[in-house]
Coordinates of C-alpha atoms and ligand atoms in Angstrom, one line a residue:
X1 CA 3.8 -11.2 5.5
X2 CA 4.0 -7.4 5.7
X3 CA 0.9 -5.4 6.5
X4 CA -0.9 -4.0 3.5
X5 CA 0.0 -0.7 2.1
X6 CA -2.2 2.4 2.8
X7 CA -4.0 3.6 -0.3
X8 CA -3.3 7.1 -1.7
X9 CA -6.8 8.2 -2.7
X10 CA -6.3 10.4 -5.7
X11 CA -10.1 10.5 -6.4
X12 CA -10.8 12.1 -3.0
X13 CA -8.0 14.6 -3.2
X14 CA -8.9 15.5 -6.8
X15 CA -12.5 16.2 -5.7
X16 CA -11.2 18.6 -3.1
X17 CA -9.0 20.4 -5.6
X18 CA -11.7 20.6 -8.2
X19 CA -14.1 22.1 -5.7
X20 CA -11.4 24.7 -4.9
X21 CA -10.9 25.4 -8.6
X22 CA -14.7 25.7 -9.0
X23 CA -14.9 28.2 -6.2
X24 CA -12.0 30.3 -7.6
X25 CA -13.5 30.1 -11.1
X26 CA -16.9 31.4 -9.8
X27 CA -15.2 34.2 -7.9
X28 CA -13.1 35.2 -10.9
X29 CA -16.2 35.2 -13.2
X30 CA -18.0 37.4 -10.7
X31 CA -15.2 39.9 -10.3
X32 CA -14.2 40.2 -14.0
X33 CA -17.3 39.2 -15.9
X34 CA -15.2 36.6 -17.7
X35 CA -15.2 32.9 -17.0
X36 CA -11.9 30.9 -17.4
X37 CA -11.8 29.2 -20.8
X38 CA -9.8 26.1 -21.8
X39 CA -9.4 25.3 -25.5
X40 CA -9.1 21.6 -26.2
X41 CA -7.5 20.5 -29.5
X42 CA -8.0 17.0 -30.8
X43 CA -6.6 15.6 -34.0
X44 CA -8.4 12.6 -35.4
X45 CA -10.8 10.3 -33.6
X46 CA -8.7 7.8 -31.6
X47 CA -11.3 6.5 -29.1
X48 CA -9.1 6.8 -26.0
X49 CA -8.2 10.4 -26.9
X50 CA -11.9 11.3 -27.6
X51 CA -12.8 9.9 -24.2
X52 CA -10.0 11.8 -22.4
X53 CA -11.0 15.1 -24.0
X54 CA -14.6 14.5 -23.2
X55 CA -13.8 13.8 -19.6
X56 CA -11.7 16.9 -19.3
X57 CA -14.4 19.1 -20.9
X58 CA -17.1 17.6 -18.6
X59 CA -15.0 18.3 -15.5
X60 CA -14.4 21.9 -16.8
X61 CA -18.2 22.4 -17.2
X62 CA -18.9 21.1 -13.7
X63 CA -16.2 23.5 -12.3
X64 CA -17.6 26.6 -14.1
X65 CA -14.7 26.6 -16.6
X66 CA -15.7 27.2 -20.3
X67 CA -14.2 24.9 -22.9
X68 CA -13.8 25.5 -26.6
X69 CA -13.3 22.3 -28.5
X70 CA -11.4 22.2 -31.8
X71 CA -11.7 18.9 -33.6
X72 CA -9.4 18.5 -36.5
X73 CA -9.4 15.7 -39.1
X74 CA -6.7 13.0 -38.8
X75 CA -5.2 14.3 -42.1
X76 CA -4.4 17.7 -40.5
X77 CA -0.8 18.7 -41.3
X78 CA 1.7 20.0 -38.7
X79 CA 1.5 23.4 -40.3
X80 CA -2.3 23.5 -40.0
X81 CA -2.1 22.3 -36.4
X82 CA 0.5 24.9 -35.6
X83 CA -1.7 27.6 -37.3
X84 CA -4.7 26.6 -35.2
X85 CA -2.8 26.6 -31.9
X86 CA -1.1 29.9 -32.7
X87 CA -4.6 31.4 -33.3
X88 CA -5.7 30.1 -29.9
X89 CA -2.5 31.5 -28.3
X90 CA -3.4 34.9 -29.7
X91 CA -7.1 34.8 -28.7
X92 CA -7.8 36.8 -25.6
X93 CA -10.9 34.8 -24.8
X94 CA -8.9 31.6 -24.4
X95 CA -6.9 31.3 -21.2
X96 CA -5.5 27.7 -21.5
X97 CA -4.7 25.4 -24.3
X98 CA -4.7 21.6 -24.3
X99 CA -3.5 19.6 -27.3
X100 CA -4.5 16.0 -26.7
X101 CA -1.5 13.6 -27.0
X102 CA -0.8 11.7 -29.2
X103 CA -1.6 14.0 -32.1
X104 CA -0.8 11.3 -34.7
X105 CA 2.4 9.8 -36.2
X106 CA 2.7 12.2 -39.1
X107 CA 2.5 15.3 -36.8
X108 CA 5.6 17.0 -35.4
X109 CA 4.1 17.1 -31.9
X110 CA 6.9 19.2 -30.5
X111 CA 6.3 21.9 -33.1
X112 CA 2.6 21.9 -32.2
X113 CA 3.2 22.1 -28.4
X114 CA 5.7 24.9 -28.9
X115 CA 2.9 27.0 -30.6
X116 CA 1.2 27.2 -27.2
X117 CA 1.9 30.5 -25.5
X118 CA 3.7 29.9 -22.2
X119 CA 1.1 31.8 -20.2
X120 CA -1.6 29.4 -21.7
X121 CA 0.4 26.2 -21.3
X122 CA -1.9 24.8 -18.6
X123 CA -1.0 21.2 -19.5
X124 CA 2.7 22.0 -19.0
X125 CA 4.0 20.6 -22.3
X126 CA 6.2 23.3 -23.7
X127 CA 10.0 23.6 -23.5
X128 CA 9.4 26.8 -21.5
X129 CA 7.3 25.0 -18.9
X130 CA 9.8 22.1 -18.7
X131 CA 12.7 24.5 -18.1
X132 CA 10.7 26.4 -15.5
X133 CA 9.9 23.1 -13.8
X134 CA 13.5 22.0 -13.9
X135 CA 14.9 25.3 -12.6
X136 CA 12.2 25.6 -9.9
X137 CA 10.8 28.8 -11.4
X138 CA 7.2 29.8 -11.6
X139 CA 5.3 28.2 -14.4
X140 CA 2.8 25.4 -15.2
X141 CA 3.7 21.9 -14.2
X142 CA 3.2 19.1 -16.6
X143 CA -0.2 17.9 -15.3
X144 CA 0.4 14.3 -14.4
X145 CA 3.7 15.0 -12.7
X146 CA 2.2 18.0 -10.9
X147 CA -0.7 15.8 -9.8
X148 CA 1.7 13.2 -8.5
X149 CA 3.6 15.8 -6.4
X150 CA 0.3 17.1 -4.9
X151 CA -0.6 13.5 -4.0
X152 CA 2.8 12.9 -2.3
X153 CA 2.5 16.2 -0.4
X154 CA -1.0 15.4 0.7
X155 CA 0.2 12.1 2.2
X156 CA 3.2 13.9 3.8
X157 CA 5.8 11.9 2.0
X158 CA 9.1 13.5 2.8
X159 CA 11.2 13.5 -0.4
X160 CA 14.4 15.2 0.8
X161 CA 17.3 12.7 0.7
X162 CA 15.0 9.9 -0.5
X163 CA 15.9 7.8 -3.5
X164 CA 13.2 8.2 -6.1
X165 CA 13.3 5.8 -9.1
X166 CA 11.3 6.8 -12.2
X167 CA 10.6 4.0 -14.7
X168 CA 9.9 5.8 -17.9
X169 CA 11.4 9.0 -19.5
X170 CA 8.7 10.4 -21.7
X171 CA 8.4 14.2 -22.2
X172 CA 5.0 14.4 -20.6
X173 CA 5.5 12.1 -17.6
X174 CA 8.8 10.4 -16.8
X175 CA 11.2 13.3 -17.4
X176 CA 9.2 16.1 -15.8
X177 CA 8.2 14.0 -12.7
X178 CA 11.9 13.3 -12.1
X179 CA 12.7 17.0 -12.3
X180 CA 10.0 17.9 -9.8
X181 CA 11.3 15.2 -7.4
X182 CA 14.9 16.5 -7.9
X183 CA 13.5 20.0 -7.0
X184 CA 12.4 18.5 -3.7
X185 CA 15.8 17.2 -3.0
X186 CA 15.2 13.6 -3.8
X187 CA 18.0 11.6 -5.4
X188 CA 16.6 10.6 -8.7
X189 CA 17.3 7.7 -10.9
X190 CA 15.7 7.4 -14.4
X191 CA 15.1 3.9 -15.9
X192 CA 14.0 3.2 -19.4
X193 CA 13.9 0.5 -22.1
X194 CA 17.7 0.3 -22.3
X195 CA 18.2 0.0 -18.5
X196 CA 19.9 -3.2 -17.6
X197 CA 18.9 -5.0 -14.4
X198 CA 15.9 -2.9 -13.8
X199 CA 14.8 -4.8 -10.6
X200 CA 18.1 -4.1 -8.9
X201 CA 17.5 -0.3 -9.3
X202 CA 13.8 -0.3 -8.5
X203 CA 14.5 -2.3 -5.3
X204 CA 16.6 0.6 -4.1
X205 CA 13.7 3.0 -4.4
X206 CA 12.2 4.7 -1.4
X207 CA 9.7 6.3 -3.9
X208 CA 9.0 4.3 -7.1
X209 CA 7.2 6.0 -10.0
X210 CA 5.9 3.7 -12.7
X211 CA 5.4 5.5 -16.0
X212 CA 6.0 2.7 -18.5
X213 CA 2.7 2.0 -20.3
X214 CA 2.9 -1.8 -19.8
X215 CA 0.2 -3.6 -17.7
X216 CA 1.4 -4.9 -14.4
X217 CA 5.0 -4.5 -15.5
X218 CA 6.4 -4.0 -12.1
X219 CA 5.8 -6.8 -9.6
X220 CA 6.6 -7.4 -5.9
X221 CA 10.2 -8.3 -6.8
X222 CA 10.7 -4.7 -8.0
X223 CA 9.7 -3.1 -4.8
X224 CA 11.7 -2.3 -1.6
X225 CA 9.6 -3.2 1.5
X226 CA 8.1 0.1 2.8
X227 CA 8.5 2.0 -0.5
X228 CA 6.0 4.6 -1.7
X229 CA 4.7 3.3 -5.0
X230 CA 3.1 5.7 -7.5
X231 CA 1.5 3.9 -10.5
X232 CA 0.9 6.5 -13.3
X233 CA 0.2 3.7 -15.8
X234 CA -3.2 3.7 -17.5
X235 CA -3.5 0.7 -19.7
X236 CA -6.5 -0.9 -21.4
X237 CA -8.9 -2.4 -18.9
X238 CA -8.1 0.2 -16.2
X239 CA -4.9 -1.6 -15.4
X240 CA -1.8 0.1 -14.1
X241 CA 1.9 -0.5 -14.7
X242 CA 2.2 -2.1 -11.2
X243 CA 1.0 -5.5 -10.2
X244 CA -1.2 -4.0 -7.4
X245 CA -1.9 -7.2 -5.5
X246 CA 1.8 -8.1 -5.3
X247 CA 2.9 -4.5 -4.6
X248 CA 0.4 -3.7 -1.8
X249 CA 2.0 -6.3 0.5
X250 CA 5.4 -4.7 0.2
X251 CA 4.7 -0.9 -0.2
X252 CA 3.8 1.4 2.7
X253 CA 1.7 3.7 0.5
X254 CA 0.4 2.9 -3.0
X255 CA -1.9 4.5 -5.6
X256 CA -4.7 2.4 -7.0
X257 CA -5.6 2.3 -10.7
X258 CA -8.1 3.6 -11.3
X259 CA -8.5 6.3 -8.6
X260 CA -4.9 7.3 -8.0
X261 CA -2.9 9.4 -10.4
X262 CA -5.6 9.7 -13.2
X263 CA -8.0 12.0 -11.3
X264 CA -5.1 14.1 -10.1
X265 CA -4.0 14.9 -13.6
X266 CA -7.4 16.5 -14.4
X267 CA -7.6 18.3 -11.1
X268 CA -4.2 19.8 -11.9
X269 CA -5.3 20.8 -15.4
X270 CA -8.4 22.6 -13.9
X271 CA -6.4 24.3 -11.2
X272 CA -3.8 25.6 -13.7
X273 CA -6.5 26.8 -16.1
X274 CA -8.0 28.9 -13.3
X275 CA -4.5 30.1 -12.4
X276 CA -3.9 31.1 -16.1
X277 CA -7.2 32.9 -16.4
X278 CA -6.6 34.8 -13.1
X279 CA -3.1 35.9 -14.3
X280 CA -4.4 37.0 -17.8
X281 CA -7.4 38.8 -16.3
X282 CA -5.1 40.6 -13.9
X283 CA -7.2 39.2 -11.0
X284 CA -4.7 37.0 -9.1
Ligands
LIG301 P1 5.6 6.5 -23.3 O1 5.8 7.8 -24.0 O2 5.3 5.3 -24.2 O3 6.9 6.2 -22.5 C1 7.1 5.0 -21.8 C2 8.4 4.9 -21.2 O4 8.6 3.6 -20.6 C3 9.6 5.2 -22.1 O5 10.5 6.1 -21.6 C4 10.2 3.8 -22.3 O6 11.6 3.8 -22.5 C5 9.9 3.2 -21.0 N1 9.8 1.7 -21.1 C6 9.2 1.0 -22.1 N2 9.5 -0.3 -21.9 C7 10.3 -0.4 -20.8 C8 11.0 -1.5 -20.2 N3 10.9 -2.8 -20.6 N4 11.8 -1.2 -19.1 C9 11.9 0.0 -18.7 N5 11.3 1.1 -19.3 C10 10.5 0.9 -20.3 O7 4.4 6.6 -22.3 P2 3.9 7.8 -21.4 O8 3.1 8.7 -22.2 O9 5.0 8.3 -20.5 O10 2.8 7.0 -20.5 C11 3.2 6.0 -19.6 C12 2.0 5.4 -18.9 O11 1.4 6.4 -18.2 C13 0.9 4.9 -19.9 O12 0.3 3.8 -19.3 C14 0.0 6.1 -20.0 O13 -1.3 5.7 -20.3 C15 0.1 6.6 -18.6 N6 -0.3 8.0 -18.4 C16 -1.3 8.3 -17.5 C17 -1.7 9.6 -17.3 C18 -2.7 9.9 -16.3 O14 -3.3 10.9 -16.3 N7 -3.0 8.9 -15.4 C19 -1.1 10.6 -18.1 C20 -0.1 10.3 -19.0 C21 0.3 9.0 -19.2 P3 12.3 4.4 -23.8 O15 12.3 5.9 -23.6 O16 13.7 3.9 -23.7 O17 11.5 4.0 -25.0

């Protein structure tokens, strides 16, 4: 049996990053008289989304970042949502905007995301941010992918020339994390629901990113011995997309769920909100 994988402690790294963001927020507030402000927009009352937004706002408060919450009824139309987000984009007191995903099946979420001004897109969800990420230009990273890269860097995972396999291709997670890995000179393979013989591809991965949304979907048979395994999945019951017990005897490094990718997402959001405020207040 292989030795057990080392854990990648996202909670600890996130704490450090949030402390840094809090120090920078306090310094910015003192120098400019204005505290960074994140607007959170929630459509409807899906319990998981309500919890995520509450968690993000609580973290903001602890870090000295103001948050302005806009709760809209589930029946909100795309036009109304776009109008609300456009108003926040034009409001100089708001430095960052987060639209909680999913906004609801009747909403054109892409249209709503695109109403976020690029300089306030601290969640990294607009086409502008995706293009900047893909071209390696300055801009805000999609938060979960950005958090994953910070975690890989913290654990000194060398990505150049490595084969990274991303299982999942969503706009907020799979696609952008692949782009960030490509930007670090990894050779990237994307897998999705139409991929045939998934295990033969994932077993080639030096770095395996699970972004599927299915509990314990990837087992030991999917993992190359010695691989770095990042489990971005967050399924009911605090279960990831990777069968942790099976994976930890094969991987060299692995993220736990909870305590891996999740806290890094919020830490990246807070860091990018302070970055946005500093740029808008001309106090970089
Ligand atoms: P999503 O939009 O539902 O995308 C899931 C992806 O998985 C799709 O690309 C889908 O392929 C692929 N997939 C589904 N079944 C598959 C199969 N049998 N084989 C291979 N690929 C398959 O989900 P998401 O928003 O990216 O989220 C994925 C997971 O990450 C969820 O558990 C979510 O809760 C979690 N998440 C966590 C955080 C965090 O902060 N920790 C943030 C965001 C998301 P198709 O494109 O072909 O449909």
